[in-house]
Short mmCIF file of C-alpha atoms in Angstrom, two decimals:
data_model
loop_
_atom_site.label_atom_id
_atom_site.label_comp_id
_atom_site.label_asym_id
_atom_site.label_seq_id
_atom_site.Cartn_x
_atom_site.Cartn_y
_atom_site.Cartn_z
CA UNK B 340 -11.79 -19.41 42.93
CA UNK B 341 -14.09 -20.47 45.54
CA UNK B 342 -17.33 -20.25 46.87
CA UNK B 343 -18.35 -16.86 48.94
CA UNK B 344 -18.86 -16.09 52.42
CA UNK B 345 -21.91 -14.09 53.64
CA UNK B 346 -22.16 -12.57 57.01
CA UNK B 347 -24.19 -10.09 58.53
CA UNK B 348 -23.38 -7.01 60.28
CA UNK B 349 -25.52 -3.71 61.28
CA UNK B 350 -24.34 -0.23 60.99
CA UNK B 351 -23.87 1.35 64.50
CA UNK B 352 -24.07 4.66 65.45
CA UNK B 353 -20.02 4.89 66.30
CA UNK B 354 -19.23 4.34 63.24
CA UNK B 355 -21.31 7.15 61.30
CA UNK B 356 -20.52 10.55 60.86
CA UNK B 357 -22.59 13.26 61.94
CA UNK B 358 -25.07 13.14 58.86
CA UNK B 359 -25.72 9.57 60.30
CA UNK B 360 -23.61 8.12 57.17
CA UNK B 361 -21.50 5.27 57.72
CA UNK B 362 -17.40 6.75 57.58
CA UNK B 363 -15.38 5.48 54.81
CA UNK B 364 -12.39 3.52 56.62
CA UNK B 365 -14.61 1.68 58.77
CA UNK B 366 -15.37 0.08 54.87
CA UNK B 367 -12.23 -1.72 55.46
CA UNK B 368 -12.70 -2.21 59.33
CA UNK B 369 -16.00 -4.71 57.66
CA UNK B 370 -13.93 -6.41 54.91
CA UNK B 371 -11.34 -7.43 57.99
CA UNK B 372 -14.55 -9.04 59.63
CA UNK B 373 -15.39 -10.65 56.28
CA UNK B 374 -11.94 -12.42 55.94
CA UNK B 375 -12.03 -13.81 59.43
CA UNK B 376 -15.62 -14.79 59.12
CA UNK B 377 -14.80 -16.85 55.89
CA UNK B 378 -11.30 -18.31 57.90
CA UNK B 379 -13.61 -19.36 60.86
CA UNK B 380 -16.22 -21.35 58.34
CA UNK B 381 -13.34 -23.06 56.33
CA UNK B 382 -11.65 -24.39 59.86
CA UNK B 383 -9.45 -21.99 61.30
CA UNK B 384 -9.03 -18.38 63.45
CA UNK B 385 -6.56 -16.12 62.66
CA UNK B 386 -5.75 -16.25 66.12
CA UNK B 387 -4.90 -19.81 64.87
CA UNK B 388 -2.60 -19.26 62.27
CA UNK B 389 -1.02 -16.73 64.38
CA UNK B 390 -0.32 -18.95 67.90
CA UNK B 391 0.05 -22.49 66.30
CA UNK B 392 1.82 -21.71 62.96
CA UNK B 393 3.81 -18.27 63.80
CA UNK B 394 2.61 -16.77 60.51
CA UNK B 395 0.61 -13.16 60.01
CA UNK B 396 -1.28 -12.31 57.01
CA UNK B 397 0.09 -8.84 55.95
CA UNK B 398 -2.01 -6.62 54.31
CA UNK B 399 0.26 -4.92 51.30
CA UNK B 400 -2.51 -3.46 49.02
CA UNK B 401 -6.37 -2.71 49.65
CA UNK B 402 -9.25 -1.08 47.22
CA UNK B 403 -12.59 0.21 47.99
CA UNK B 404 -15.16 1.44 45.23
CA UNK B 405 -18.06 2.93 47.24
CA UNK B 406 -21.45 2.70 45.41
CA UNK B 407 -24.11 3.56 47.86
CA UNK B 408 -23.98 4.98 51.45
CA UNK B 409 -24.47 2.50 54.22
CA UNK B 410 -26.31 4.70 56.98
CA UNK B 411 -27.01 4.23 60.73
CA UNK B 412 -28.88 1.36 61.53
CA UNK B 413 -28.64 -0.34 57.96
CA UNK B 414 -28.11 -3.82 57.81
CA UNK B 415 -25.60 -5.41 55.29
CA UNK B 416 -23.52 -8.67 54.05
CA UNK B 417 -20.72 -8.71 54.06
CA UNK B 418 -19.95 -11.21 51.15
CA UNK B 419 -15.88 -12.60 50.85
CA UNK B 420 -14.53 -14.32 48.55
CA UNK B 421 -10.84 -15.87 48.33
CA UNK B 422 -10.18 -14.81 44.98
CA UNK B 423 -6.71 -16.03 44.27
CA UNK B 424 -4.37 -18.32 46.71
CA UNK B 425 -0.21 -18.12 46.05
CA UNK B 426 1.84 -20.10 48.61
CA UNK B 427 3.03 -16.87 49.47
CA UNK B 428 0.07 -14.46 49.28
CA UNK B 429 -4.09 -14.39 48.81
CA UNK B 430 -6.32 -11.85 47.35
CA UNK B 431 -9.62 -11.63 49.04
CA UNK B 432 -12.69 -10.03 47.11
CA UNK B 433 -15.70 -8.39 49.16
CA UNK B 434 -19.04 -6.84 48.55
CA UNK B 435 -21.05 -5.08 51.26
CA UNK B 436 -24.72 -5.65 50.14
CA UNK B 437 -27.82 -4.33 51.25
CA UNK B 438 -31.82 -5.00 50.75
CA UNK B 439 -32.41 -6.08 47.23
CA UNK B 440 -28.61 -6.99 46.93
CA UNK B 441 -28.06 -3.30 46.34
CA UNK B 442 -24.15 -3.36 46.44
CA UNK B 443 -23.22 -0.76 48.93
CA UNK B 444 -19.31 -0.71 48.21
CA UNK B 445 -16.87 -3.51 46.65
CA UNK B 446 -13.14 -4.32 47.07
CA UNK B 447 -10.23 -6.39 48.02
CA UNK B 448 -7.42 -6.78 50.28
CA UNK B 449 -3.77 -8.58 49.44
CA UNK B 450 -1.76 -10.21 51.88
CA UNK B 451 1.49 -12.16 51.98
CA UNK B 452 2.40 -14.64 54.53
CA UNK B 453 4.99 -13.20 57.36
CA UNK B 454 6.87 -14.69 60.58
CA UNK B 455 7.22 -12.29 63.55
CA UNK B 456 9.93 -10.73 61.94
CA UNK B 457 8.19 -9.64 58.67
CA UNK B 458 9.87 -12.10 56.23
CA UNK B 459 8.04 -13.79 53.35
CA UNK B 460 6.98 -17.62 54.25
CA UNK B 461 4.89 -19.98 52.61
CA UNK B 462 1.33 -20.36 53.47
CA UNK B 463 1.40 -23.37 56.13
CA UNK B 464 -0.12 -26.61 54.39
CA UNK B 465 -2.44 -27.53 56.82
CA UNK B 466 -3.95 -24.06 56.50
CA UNK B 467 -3.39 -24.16 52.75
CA UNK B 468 -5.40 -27.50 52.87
CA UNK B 469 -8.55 -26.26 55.04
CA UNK B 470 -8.76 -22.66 52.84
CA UNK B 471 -8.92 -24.83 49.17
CA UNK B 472 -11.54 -27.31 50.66
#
């Protein structure tokens, strides 16, 4: 659906285990970076969304495939990719790459547009209009 979103990050040594291997949830702690890495470059914070528009992205369903260990001190891309856009959800895709593009771990995240309270909403159009772009 659109065009992806690279951005680097380096493992540190809080988030390894003690083998020096990069822990599994903080797989998904990276894809959260991703997402508001590509929000920033289309326009917009989350921090945005959240102050000016009153709606949350809520994460209902998340996947991780890991390939390859990330280990202390590796660098990586993170590389996101909106891969579908509802007016009342998105799906975001993400690879974690590493030298010679060898894919470290690959996945996505769904989310559905809430108010403070937790209802459904649609995705605000001026939003809507910056993330399709």
């Amino acid at each position: 659906m659109s065009e992806y979103c690279d951005h680097e990050l380096r493992v540190r040594y809080a988030e390894t285990d003690q083998m020096g291997v990069a822990y599994y949830a903080n797989y998904l702690v990276w894809f959260e970076v991703g997402r508001a890495e590509y929000c920033r470059r289309r326009g917009f914070s989350y921090r945005d969304l959240e102050r000016s528009a009153d709606r949350y992205l809520m994460v209902v369903e998340s996947r991780c495939r890991y390939r390859a260990p990330l280990r202390y001190d590796d660098r990586f891309v993170v590389r996101t990719r909106l891969e579908e856009f509802r007016s009342r959800s998105l799906t975001f895709g993400y690879q974690l790459l590493g030298d010679a593009e060898t894919v470290h771990a690959e996945g996505m995240t769904r989310h559905v547009v809430a108010g403070p309270d937790g209802r459904l909403h649609r995705f605000p159009a001026e939003y809507a209009a910056l993330l399709s772009g």
